[in-house]
Coordinates of C-alpha atoms in Angstrom, one line a residue:
Chain A
M1 CA 89.3 95.3 5.9
R2 CA 91.3 94.9 9.1
M3 CA 93.7 97.5 7.8
V4 CA 90.9 99.9 7.3
V5 CA 89.7 99.3 10.8
A6 CA 93.2 99.8 12.2
Y7 CA 93.5 103.0 10.2
I8 CA 90.3 104.4 11.5
R9 CA 91.3 103.5 15.0
R10 CA 94.5 105.4 14.5
V11 CA 92.7 108.4 13.3
F12 CA 90.4 108.3 16.3
K13 CA 93.4 107.9 18.6
I14 CA 95.1 111.0 17.1
L15 CA 91.9 112.8 17.3
R16 CA 91.5 112.1 21.0
A17 CA 95.2 112.6 21.9
E18 CA 95.9 115.7 19.8
V19 CA 92.8 117.5 18.8
L20 CA 90.2 117.1 21.5
V21 CA 92.5 118.1 24.2
L22 CA 92.6 121.8 23.2
P23 CA 89.6 124.1 22.7
S24 CA 91.4 125.9 19.8
R25 CA 91.9 122.7 17.9
V26 CA 88.3 121.6 18.5
A27 CA 87.2 125.0 17.2
V28 CA 89.3 124.6 14.0
L29 CA 87.8 121.1 13.6
V30 CA 84.3 122.4 14.1
F31 CA 84.9 125.3 11.7
I32 CA 86.1 123.0 9.0
A33 CA 83.2 120.6 9.5
A34 CA 80.7 123.6 9.5
V35 CA 82.2 125.0 6.3
L36 CA 82.0 121.7 4.5
A37 CA 78.5 120.9 5.8
L38 CA 76.8 124.2 5.1
P39 CA 75.4 123.3 1.7
L40 CA 73.7 120.3 3.3
V41 CA 71.8 122.6 5.5
T42 CA 70.9 125.3 3.1
Q43 CA 71.3 125.8 -0.6
D44 CA 70.1 129.3 -0.6
Y45 CA 71.7 131.3 -3.4
Y46 CA 72.2 134.4 -1.3
I47 CA 73.8 132.7 1.7
L48 CA 76.1 130.7 -0.5
R49 CA 77.1 133.8 -2.4
I50 CA 78.0 135.5 0.9
M51 CA 80.0 132.6 2.1
I52 CA 81.9 132.3 -1.2
L53 CA 82.9 135.9 -1.1
T54 CA 83.8 135.5 2.6
S55 CA 86.1 132.6 1.8
I56 CA 87.8 134.5 -1.0
F57 CA 88.4 137.4 1.3
A58 CA 89.6 135.1 3.9
I59 CA 92.4 133.9 1.6
L60 CA 93.2 137.6 0.9
A61 CA 93.3 138.5 4.6
A62 CA 95.5 135.6 5.5
S63 CA 97.9 136.4 2.7
W64 CA 98.2 140.0 4.0
D65 CA 99.0 138.5 7.4
L66 CA 101.7 136.4 5.9
L67 CA 103.4 139.5 4.6
S68 CA 102.6 142.3 7.0
G69 CA 102.0 140.4 10.2
F70 CA 104.9 138.0 10.1
T71 CA 107.6 140.0 8.2
G72 CA 106.4 143.4 9.5
Q73 CA 106.4 144.9 6.1
M74 CA 103.3 147.0 6.5
N75 CA 101.5 146.7 3.2
F76 CA 98.7 149.2 2.8
G77 CA 98.1 148.3 -0.8
H78 CA 97.3 144.7 -0.7
A79 CA 94.5 145.2 -3.2
L80 CA 97.2 145.5 -5.8
F81 CA 97.9 141.8 -5.8
F82 CA 94.1 141.1 -5.8
G83 CA 93.5 143.5 -8.7
V84 CA 96.4 142.5 -10.8
A85 CA 95.5 138.8 -10.5
A86 CA 91.8 139.6 -11.3
Y87 CA 92.7 141.5 -14.4
V88 CA 95.3 139.0 -15.6
T89 CA 92.9 136.2 -15.0
A90 CA 90.1 138.1 -16.9
L91 CA 92.4 138.9 -19.8
L92 CA 93.6 135.3 -20.1
N93 CA 90.1 134.0 -19.9
L94 CA 88.6 136.5 -22.4
R95 CA 91.4 136.8 -24.9
L96 CA 92.9 133.3 -24.9
G97 CA 89.9 131.4 -23.7
L98 CA 91.8 129.7 -20.9
P99 CA 89.5 127.8 -18.5
P100 CA 89.5 128.9 -14.8
Y101 CA 91.9 126.1 -13.6
F102 CA 94.6 127.6 -15.8
S103 CA 93.7 131.3 -15.7
I104 CA 93.6 131.5 -11.9
P105 CA 97.1 130.1 -11.2
L106 CA 98.5 132.1 -14.1
G107 CA 96.8 135.2 -12.7
A108 CA 98.4 134.5 -9.4
M109 CA 101.7 134.3 -11.1
G110 CA 101.0 137.7 -12.5
A111 CA 100.4 138.9 -8.9
V112 CA 103.8 137.3 -7.9
L113 CA 105.4 139.4 -10.7
A114 CA 103.7 142.5 -9.3
G115 CA 105.0 141.5 -5.9
L116 CA 108.5 141.3 -7.3
I117 CA 108.2 144.6 -9.1
I118 CA 106.9 146.6 -6.1
G119 CA 108.9 144.5 -3.6
I120 CA 112.3 145.4 -5.0
P121 CA 112.0 149.2 -4.6
C122 CA 110.1 148.8 -1.3
L123 CA 112.8 146.7 0.3
R124 CA 114.8 149.9 1.1
L125 CA 111.8 151.4 3.0
K126 CA 110.6 150.9 6.5
G127 CA 107.6 151.6 8.6
S128 CA 105.3 154.4 7.5
Y129 CA 107.3 155.1 4.4
L130 CA 106.8 151.6 3.2
A131 CA 103.1 151.8 4.1
L132 CA 102.6 155.0 2.1
T133 CA 104.5 153.7 -0.9
T134 CA 102.6 150.5 -1.0
L135 CA 99.4 152.5 -0.7
A136 CA 100.3 154.4 -3.8
F137 CA 100.8 151.4 -6.1
P138 CA 97.2 150.3 -6.5
I139 CA 96.2 153.9 -7.1
I140 CA 98.9 154.2 -9.9
L141 CA 97.6 150.9 -11.4
M142 CA 94.1 152.2 -11.3
G143 CA 95.2 155.2 -13.2
L144 CA 96.7 152.9 -15.8
V145 CA 93.5 150.9 -16.0
F146 CA 91.6 154.1 -16.8
A147 CA 94.3 155.2 -19.3
F148 CA 94.0 152.1 -21.5
P149 CA 90.3 151.3 -21.7
G150 CA 90.9 149.3 -24.8
I151 CA 92.7 146.6 -22.9
T152 CA 91.3 146.9 -19.4
G153 CA 87.7 148.0 -20.1
G154 CA 88.1 151.3 -18.3
E155 CA 85.6 152.0 -15.6
L156 CA 83.4 149.2 -16.5
G157 CA 86.1 146.6 -16.2
L158 CA 86.2 143.3 -18.0
S159 CA 83.0 141.3 -17.8
G160 CA 81.7 138.1 -19.2
L161 CA 84.3 135.7 -17.8
K162 CA 83.6 132.0 -17.7
K163 CA 81.8 130.8 -14.6
L164 CA 84.0 129.2 -12.0
T165 CA 82.0 126.0 -12.2
G166 CA 78.5 125.2 -13.3
S167 CA 76.6 125.4 -10.1
R168 CA 76.6 127.6 -6.9
V169 CA 77.2 124.6 -4.6
A170 CA 80.2 123.5 -6.7
D171 CA 81.5 127.1 -6.6
Y172 CA 81.0 127.1 -2.8
Y173 CA 83.1 123.9 -2.5
V174 CA 85.8 125.1 -4.8
T175 CA 86.4 128.4 -3.0
N176 CA 86.0 127.1 0.5
V177 CA 88.1 124.0 0.1
L178 CA 90.8 126.1 -1.6
M179 CA 90.5 128.5 1.4
L180 CA 91.0 125.7 3.8
V181 CA 93.9 124.2 1.9
L182 CA 95.7 127.5 1.2
G183 CA 95.1 128.6 4.8
G184 CA 96.7 125.4 5.9
I185 CA 99.7 125.9 3.6
M186 CA 100.2 129.4 4.8
W187 CA 100.0 128.3 8.4
K188 CA 102.5 125.6 7.7
I189 CA 104.9 128.1 6.1
T190 CA 104.7 130.3 9.1
D191 CA 105.2 127.3 11.4
S192 CA 108.3 126.2 9.6
N193 CA 111.9 127.4 9.9
T194 CA 111.2 130.0 7.3
G195 CA 108.5 131.3 9.6
I196 CA 111.0 131.8 12.4
I197 CA 113.2 133.8 10.0
L198 CA 110.2 135.9 9.1
H199 CA 109.4 136.5 12.8
A200 CA 113.1 137.5 13.3
I201 CA 113.0 140.0 10.5
R202 CA 109.9 141.6 12.1
E203 CA 111.5 141.7 15.5
D204 CA 114.9 143.1 14.6
E205 CA 116.1 143.2 11.0
V206 CA 119.7 144.3 11.9
A207 CA 120.0 141.4 14.3
A208 CA 118.7 139.0 11.8
R209 CA 121.3 140.2 9.3
A210 CA 124.0 139.9 11.9
A211 CA 122.8 136.3 12.3
G212 CA 123.7 135.6 8.7
I213 CA 120.3 135.8 7.2
N214 CA 119.9 137.3 3.8
T215 CA 116.9 139.5 4.9
T216 CA 116.4 140.9 1.4
R217 CA 115.8 137.5 0.0
Y218 CA 113.4 136.6 2.7
K219 CA 111.5 139.8 2.4
L220 CA 111.2 139.4 -1.3
L221 CA 110.1 135.8 -0.7
A222 CA 107.4 137.0 1.6
F223 CA 106.2 139.5 -1.0
C224 CA 106.0 136.8 -3.6
L225 CA 104.3 134.2 -1.5
S226 CA 101.8 136.8 -0.2
G227 CA 101.2 138.0 -3.8
F228 CA 100.6 134.4 -4.9
F229 CA 98.0 133.7 -2.3
A230 CA 96.3 137.0 -2.7
G231 CA 96.4 136.4 -6.5
I232 CA 94.6 133.1 -6.2
A233 CA 91.9 135.0 -4.2
G234 CA 91.8 137.7 -7.0
G235 CA 91.4 135.1 -9.7
L236 CA 88.7 133.3 -7.8
Y237 CA 86.9 136.6 -7.3
A238 CA 87.1 137.5 -11.0
H239 CA 85.7 134.2 -12.1
F240 CA 83.0 134.1 -9.5
M241 CA 81.8 137.6 -10.1
R242 CA 82.5 137.1 -13.8
L243 CA 83.9 140.6 -13.7
A244 CA 87.3 142.3 -13.1
G245 CA 86.7 145.9 -12.5
P246 CA 88.6 148.8 -10.9
S247 CA 86.8 148.0 -7.6
T248 CA 89.3 145.2 -7.1
L249 CA 92.1 147.9 -6.8
E250 CA 90.3 150.2 -4.5
V251 CA 92.0 151.7 -1.5
G252 CA 88.9 150.6 0.5
L253 CA 89.7 147.0 -0.1
S254 CA 93.3 147.4 1.0
F255 CA 92.0 148.9 4.3
Q256 CA 89.3 146.3 4.6
V257 CA 91.9 143.6 4.6
I258 CA 93.9 145.3 7.3
I259 CA 90.7 145.8 9.4
W260 CA 89.8 142.1 9.1
S261 CA 93.3 141.0 10.1
V262 CA 93.7 143.4 13.0
F263 CA 90.2 142.5 14.3
G264 CA 90.8 138.7 14.0
G265 CA 94.4 138.9 15.4
M266 CA 97.6 139.5 13.5
V267 CA 100.6 137.2 13.3
S268 CA 98.5 134.1 13.2
I269 CA 97.1 132.9 9.9
Y270 CA 93.9 131.7 11.6
G271 CA 93.1 135.1 13.1
P272 CA 92.5 137.0 9.8
I273 CA 90.5 134.1 8.4
A274 CA 88.3 134.1 11.5
G275 CA 88.1 137.8 11.4
V276 CA 86.7 137.7 7.8
F277 CA 84.3 134.8 8.7
I278 CA 82.9 136.8 11.6
L279 CA 82.8 140.4 10.2
N280 CA 81.7 139.7 6.7
P281 CA 78.5 137.6 7.4
F282 CA 77.8 139.9 10.4
M283 CA 77.8 142.9 8.1
E284 CA 75.3 141.1 5.8
V285 CA 73.0 140.2 8.7
L286 CA 73.2 143.8 9.9
R287 CA 72.2 145.0 6.4
I288 CA 69.1 142.8 6.4
F289 CA 68.3 143.7 10.0
L290 CA 68.7 147.4 9.5
D291 CA 66.5 147.4 6.4
N292 CA 63.6 147.4 8.9
F293 CA 64.7 150.8 10.0
P294 CA 64.9 153.0 7.0
S295 CA 65.5 156.0 9.2
L296 CA 69.0 154.8 10.1
P297 CA 70.7 154.5 6.8
E298 CA 74.4 154.8 7.8
M299 CA 74.0 152.8 11.0
R300 CA 75.7 149.8 9.5
M301 CA 79.1 151.4 9.1
F302 CA 78.8 153.1 12.5
I303 CA 78.3 149.7 14.2
F304 CA 81.1 148.2 12.2
A305 CA 83.5 151.0 13.2
A306 CA 82.4 150.9 16.8
L307 CA 82.9 147.1 16.9
V308 CA 86.4 147.3 15.5
L309 CA 87.3 150.2 17.8
L310 CA 86.0 148.4 20.9
T311 CA 88.0 145.3 19.8
L312 CA 91.2 147.3 19.5
R313 CA 90.6 149.0 22.8
F314 CA 89.9 145.9 24.9
M315 CA 91.7 143.2 22.9
P316 CA 94.7 144.9 21.4
E317 CA 96.1 141.6 20.1
G318 CA 92.9 140.8 18.3
L319 CA 89.8 138.8 19.0
I320 CA 91.0 135.2 18.4
P321 CA 94.3 135.4 20.4
W322 CA 92.3 137.0 23.2
L323 CA 89.7 134.2 23.2
R324 CA 92.5 131.7 23.0
D325 CA 94.2 133.1 26.0
K326 CA 90.9 132.9 27.9
V327 CA 90.2 129.2 27.3
E328 CA 93.8 128.0 27.2
S329 CA 96.8 128.5 29.5
E330 CA 100.4 127.8 29.1
C331 CA 102.2 125.3 31.2
P332 CA 104.8 127.2 33.2
R333 CA 107.4 124.4 32.8
C334 CA 107.1 123.0 29.3
K335 CA 105.1 125.8 27.6
V336 CA 102.6 123.4 26.2
R337 CA 99.1 124.8 25.9
N338 CA 96.4 123.3 28.1
V339 CA 92.7 123.8 28.7
F340 CA 92.1 126.4 31.3
F341 CA 90.4 124.1 33.8
R342 CA 93.3 121.5 34.0
R343 CA 95.1 121.4 37.2
S344 CA 98.2 119.8 35.8
C345 CA 99.9 119.9 32.4
R346 CA 98.9 117.2 30.0
I347 CA 102.5 116.6 28.9
C348 CA 104.8 117.1 31.8
N349 CA 102.3 116.9 34.7
A350 CA 103.6 120.1 36.2
E351 CA 101.2 122.0 38.4
M352 CA 99.3 124.7 36.5
T353 CA 99.2 128.1 38.3
Chain B
M1 CA 151.7 133.1 6.0
A2 CA 151.8 135.8 3.4
Q3 CA 148.4 137.3 4.1
S4 CA 147.1 137.8 7.6
F5 CA 143.8 136.6 8.9
L6 CA 142.2 139.9 9.3
E7 CA 143.7 143.1 7.9
V8 CA 142.3 146.5 8.6
K9 CA 143.9 149.3 6.7
N10 CA 143.4 153.1 7.1
L11 CA 139.8 152.6 8.1
R12 CA 137.9 155.8 8.5
K13 CA 134.3 156.5 9.3
E14 CA 132.8 159.9 9.5
F15 CA 129.3 160.7 10.9
G16 CA 128.7 164.1 9.6
G17 CA 131.5 166.2 11.0
L18 CA 132.5 163.6 13.6
T19 CA 135.3 161.3 12.7
A20 CA 134.6 158.1 14.7
T21 CA 137.5 156.1 13.5
N22 CA 140.5 157.8 12.0
D23 CA 142.9 155.8 9.9
V24 CA 142.8 152.7 12.0
T25 CA 145.3 150.1 10.8
F26 CA 145.9 146.7 12.4
S27 CA 146.1 143.1 11.5
M28 CA 145.6 139.9 13.5
G29 CA 146.4 136.2 13.2
R30 CA 144.1 133.2 13.1
R31 CA 144.6 132.2 16.7
E32 CA 144.8 135.6 18.4
I33 CA 142.5 137.1 21.0
I34 CA 142.6 140.9 20.8
G35 CA 141.2 143.1 23.5
L36 CA 140.0 146.4 22.3
I37 CA 139.8 149.1 25.0
G38 CA 139.5 152.8 25.2
P39 CA 137.5 155.5 26.9
N40 CA 133.9 156.1 26.1
G41 CA 133.3 157.4 22.6
A42 CA 136.7 156.2 21.4
G43 CA 135.2 154.5 18.4
K44 CA 135.4 150.9 19.6
T45 CA 131.9 149.9 18.7
T46 CA 132.1 151.8 15.4
L47 CA 135.2 149.8 14.5
L48 CA 133.3 146.6 15.3
R49 CA 130.3 147.6 13.2
L50 CA 132.5 148.5 10.3
I51 CA 134.1 145.1 10.4
S52 CA 130.8 143.3 10.7
G53 CA 129.3 145.3 7.9
I54 CA 126.5 147.1 9.7
L55 CA 128.2 150.4 8.9
K56 CA 130.0 151.2 5.7
P57 CA 133.4 152.9 6.0
T58 CA 134.0 156.3 4.5
S59 CA 137.4 155.1 3.3
G60 CA 139.9 152.4 4.0
S61 CA 139.7 148.6 3.5
I62 CA 139.1 145.5 5.5
K63 CA 140.5 142.2 4.3
F64 CA 139.4 138.8 5.7
K65 CA 141.5 135.8 4.7
G66 CA 142.8 137.7 1.7
K67 CA 139.3 138.8 0.5
N68 CA 138.2 142.3 0.5
I69 CA 135.1 142.6 2.6
T70 CA 134.9 146.4 2.7
G71 CA 131.3 147.4 2.4
A72 CA 130.0 143.9 1.8
K73 CA 126.5 142.9 3.0
T74 CA 126.3 142.0 6.7
W75 CA 124.9 138.5 6.0
N76 CA 127.7 137.8 3.5
I77 CA 130.3 138.8 6.1
V78 CA 128.6 136.5 8.7
N79 CA 128.5 133.7 6.2
M80 CA 132.2 134.1 5.5
G81 CA 132.8 133.5 9.2
I82 CA 132.8 136.8 11.1
A83 CA 130.2 136.8 13.9
S84 CA 129.6 139.7 16.2
T85 CA 127.4 140.5 19.2
F86 CA 125.7 143.7 20.0
Q87 CA 126.6 145.9 22.9
N88 CA 123.0 146.8 23.6
M89 CA 121.5 143.4 23.2
R90 CA 119.1 143.0 20.4
P91 CA 117.2 139.7 21.0
F92 CA 114.0 138.9 19.0
R93 CA 111.9 139.7 22.0
R94 CA 108.7 138.0 21.2
L95 CA 110.3 134.8 20.2
P96 CA 111.2 131.9 22.5
I97 CA 114.9 131.9 23.4
V98 CA 115.5 128.7 21.4
A99 CA 114.0 130.3 18.3
N100 CA 116.4 133.2 18.8
V101 CA 119.3 130.9 18.4
M102 CA 117.6 128.9 15.6
V103 CA 117.8 132.0 13.4
P104 CA 121.6 132.0 13.1
C105 CA 121.5 128.2 12.8
L106 CA 119.4 128.7 9.7
S107 CA 122.0 130.9 8.1
P108 CA 123.7 129.3 5.0
R109 CA 127.0 129.0 6.8
A110 CA 125.6 127.1 9.8
M111 CA 123.5 124.9 7.5
K112 CA 126.5 124.0 5.5
R113 CA 128.7 123.3 8.4
G114 CA 126.2 121.2 10.2
E115 CA 125.0 119.0 7.3
W116 CA 124.7 116.0 9.6
V117 CA 122.6 118.0 12.0
K118 CA 119.1 117.1 11.0
K119 CA 117.4 119.3 13.5
V120 CA 118.2 122.9 13.6
E121 CA 116.5 123.0 17.0
A122 CA 119.0 120.5 18.4
K123 CA 121.9 122.6 17.3
A124 CA 120.3 125.7 18.8
M125 CA 119.9 123.9 22.1
D126 CA 123.6 123.0 22.1
A127 CA 124.5 126.6 21.5
L128 CA 122.3 127.5 24.4
E129 CA 123.8 124.8 26.5
F130 CA 127.2 126.2 25.7
A131 CA 126.1 129.7 26.8
G132 CA 124.5 128.2 29.9
I133 CA 120.9 129.2 29.4
S134 CA 119.4 126.0 28.0
D135 CA 117.1 125.5 30.9
M136 CA 115.2 128.6 29.9
A137 CA 115.0 127.7 26.2
L138 CA 111.2 128.0 25.9
E139 CA 110.8 131.3 27.7
K140 CA 110.2 134.4 25.7
A141 CA 113.4 136.4 25.2
S142 CA 111.8 139.4 26.8
T143 CA 111.8 137.7 30.2
L144 CA 115.6 137.3 30.3
S145 CA 117.8 139.2 32.7
Q146 CA 120.6 141.4 31.5
G147 CA 123.2 138.8 32.1
D148 CA 121.3 136.1 30.3
L149 CA 120.7 138.4 27.4
K150 CA 124.5 138.7 27.1
R151 CA 124.7 134.9 27.0
L152 CA 122.0 134.8 24.4
E153 CA 124.0 137.2 22.3
V154 CA 127.0 134.9 22.7
A155 CA 125.0 131.8 21.9
R156 CA 123.6 133.5 18.7
A157 CA 127.1 134.5 17.6
V158 CA 128.5 131.1 18.3
A159 CA 125.7 129.3 16.5
T160 CA 127.1 130.4 13.1
D161 CA 130.4 128.6 13.7
P162 CA 132.5 131.7 13.3
E163 CA 136.2 131.9 12.6
L164 CA 136.4 135.4 13.9
L165 CA 134.2 136.3 16.8
I166 CA 133.7 139.9 17.8
L167 CA 132.3 140.4 21.3
D168 CA 131.1 143.8 22.3
E169 CA 131.3 144.1 26.1
P170 CA 130.5 140.5 26.9
F171 CA 131.0 141.2 30.6
G172 CA 129.0 144.5 30.7
G173 CA 126.3 144.4 33.3
L174 CA 127.3 141.0 34.7
S175 CA 128.0 140.3 38.3
P176 CA 131.5 139.2 39.3
A177 CA 130.5 135.5 39.4
E178 CA 128.8 135.7 36.0
T179 CA 131.8 137.5 34.6
E180 CA 134.1 134.8 35.8
L181 CA 131.8 132.2 34.1
M182 CA 131.6 134.1 30.9
A183 CA 135.4 134.6 30.8
K184 CA 135.8 130.8 31.2
S185 CA 133.4 130.0 28.4
V186 CA 135.1 132.5 26.1
A187 CA 138.4 130.9 26.9
R188 CA 136.9 127.4 26.3
L189 CA 135.4 128.5 23.0
H190 CA 138.8 129.8 21.9
K191 CA 140.3 126.4 22.4
G192 CA 137.8 125.0 20.0
G193 CA 136.3 121.5 19.8
R194 CA 132.8 120.2 19.9
F195 CA 130.1 121.2 22.3
G196 CA 127.4 118.6 21.5
R197 CA 126.3 119.2 18.0
L198 CA 128.0 122.6 18.0
H199 CA 131.3 122.7 16.3
S200 CA 133.8 125.4 17.3
E201 CA 136.6 126.3 15.0
G202 CA 138.4 127.9 17.9
P203 CA 137.7 131.3 16.6
A204 CA 140.0 134.3 16.7
M205 CA 138.4 137.0 18.8
I206 CA 138.2 140.7 19.2
I207 CA 136.8 141.6 22.6
I208 CA 135.7 145.1 23.5
E209 CA 135.6 145.4 27.3
H210 CA 135.9 147.8 30.1
K211 CA 136.6 145.3 32.9
L212 CA 140.3 145.1 32.3
Q213 CA 141.1 142.7 35.1
Q214 CA 139.1 139.9 33.5
L215 CA 140.1 140.9 30.0
M216 CA 143.8 140.8 30.8
K217 CA 143.5 137.1 31.8
I218 CA 142.2 135.9 28.4
V219 CA 143.7 138.2 25.8
D220 CA 147.1 138.0 24.1
R221 CA 147.1 141.5 22.8
I222 CA 145.5 144.8 23.6
I223 CA 144.7 147.6 21.2
V224 CA 143.8 150.9 22.8
L225 CA 141.7 153.4 20.9
N226 CA 141.2 157.0 21.7
F227 CA 139.4 159.5 19.6
G228 CA 139.3 157.1 16.7
T229 CA 143.0 156.5 16.5
I230 CA 145.1 153.6 17.8
L231 CA 147.0 154.8 20.9
A232 CA 148.8 151.6 21.8
D233 CA 149.1 148.1 20.5
G234 CA 150.9 145.3 22.3
P235 CA 150.8 142.6 25.0
P236 CA 148.6 143.5 27.9
D237 CA 151.2 144.1 30.6
V238 CA 153.1 146.5 28.3
V239 CA 150.0 148.4 27.2
V240 CA 148.7 149.1 30.7
K241 CA 152.0 150.6 31.7
D242 CA 152.1 152.9 28.7
P243 CA 151.9 156.5 29.9
K244 CA 149.8 157.6 26.9
V245 CA 147.2 155.0 27.8
I246 CA 147.1 156.0 31.4
E247 CA 146.7 159.6 30.5
A248 CA 143.8 158.8 28.1
Y249 CA 142.0 156.9 30.8
L250 CA 142.8 158.8 33.9
G251 CA 144.2 162.1 32.8
D252 CA 147.5 163.5 34.0
G253 CA 148.8 162.2 37.4
G254 CA 147.2 158.8 37.3
T255 CA 149.3 156.0 38.5
T256 CA 147.4 152.7 38.1
C257 CA 144.9 151.4 35.7
S258 CA 142.6 148.5 36.3

């Protein structure tokens, strides 16, 4: 009993010393709590469905950031990983009858394989050439999907997969907890020594090579990791929608991922996640709201585009880093972040300017 | 010793119709410091880039410790023990300075050499300490001055524990006082030893430089390049009196060279 009390005390101490001192950490804590507590507030089928899709896309957007934001390998065909994993998961589930907890990781491995296959030829390319090549791969795959309707179901796709879990609330918890865990893992990867190497490759690849780093290996690693996380998202999507169709390979989805990430803030795993969690529910709210005005049918996409453009104009580094810079400032001496209203640094006591 | 430390044979690199280095042949010993000089466009930097593997030679061979490294991948060459700096500094601008140096510390060679170094960051700090910019370790690299960028380049090269260090204009853009300091640290590095967690093998060096006065103090041997060919090769005091060298630098009628 005393041990438990001591443990709780320690948790509170860490909470007070490390988490509550910074608005961004508080925001993360509030976000996690809100995500976990949402089904207690409402069990509305529609809202939960939106949030499940949002969390799946959040994994996808974060995985894009891991590859393109950190390593600088502009991938304009991120839907490839999503689609490959969705199809592999669907095939495994339908043909072999594997349950979701086997088919989703195996589907993700399929996406890793796809990452290797497109990664090896793409390693020679840079910048816009890489972007165009990666853009082509999902389109090629979509052609293959249509060419073999016997295996892939053609335009209709593969339907009738097993449900993710029995109930909507359980689905919600599976996808959202996975989103939090995978987001945490991705953030940890980018925060480690590997993350520094990925940063270095983005900044100057020749200099990274001259520092003795095998950049080819690390770029391939980034492709595979990104493919794995995007693949998990694809498998979850297939099992949740109970359908793996050509829409998972669409060019539109690839661009959607980029828009979410750029809106939320690239080169930070939390940025794309926040971007999805802001834009996706916002679009749904807008849909419901605009239904009252039938004379404005395409207003939704217009508002969406205007919002993204304004964000890019006034906050070029993305919404979340911009907000973060507003509420936090860096200590000039020790570079630790502080709340903006502090007069002195919380670590080194230097005067904040 | 039967094989020399670094052996460059008939090295030739052509960019389209331009021959940047034309049949360059030289060899160097383990403890030597070579100064590589020559007028602008003589092919000094090209030669450096060929050795460090950033460019691939058109023909010819480079041998390092008996192994042929011609056309090998840059990172393999670095991990064999040849580190080089860039003339136009290429820091990772948006990373903190210490992270800049952590990148070479994470290369396989540095990781193997410093097994007992648990923290890569600590080793990176020692490399910065050696270069003299450890007080700015947490600043972004884009905030550094020209001279400090030079030091950062040196720190990054030193962090891989090289056996052959190639410095491309280490004194370029430095004030006289800074040059003095840099020359001292280069000499100190060549002696070898430990700088904190950083281990120095006492690397052999090739230094490309235009400030001859400082260069003469630290090098044992000078190679003069002109139009991609070796014009002269020998001890510093002999080379600077060579009429061919004086002509290449100053044209006919020149008397001194400094």
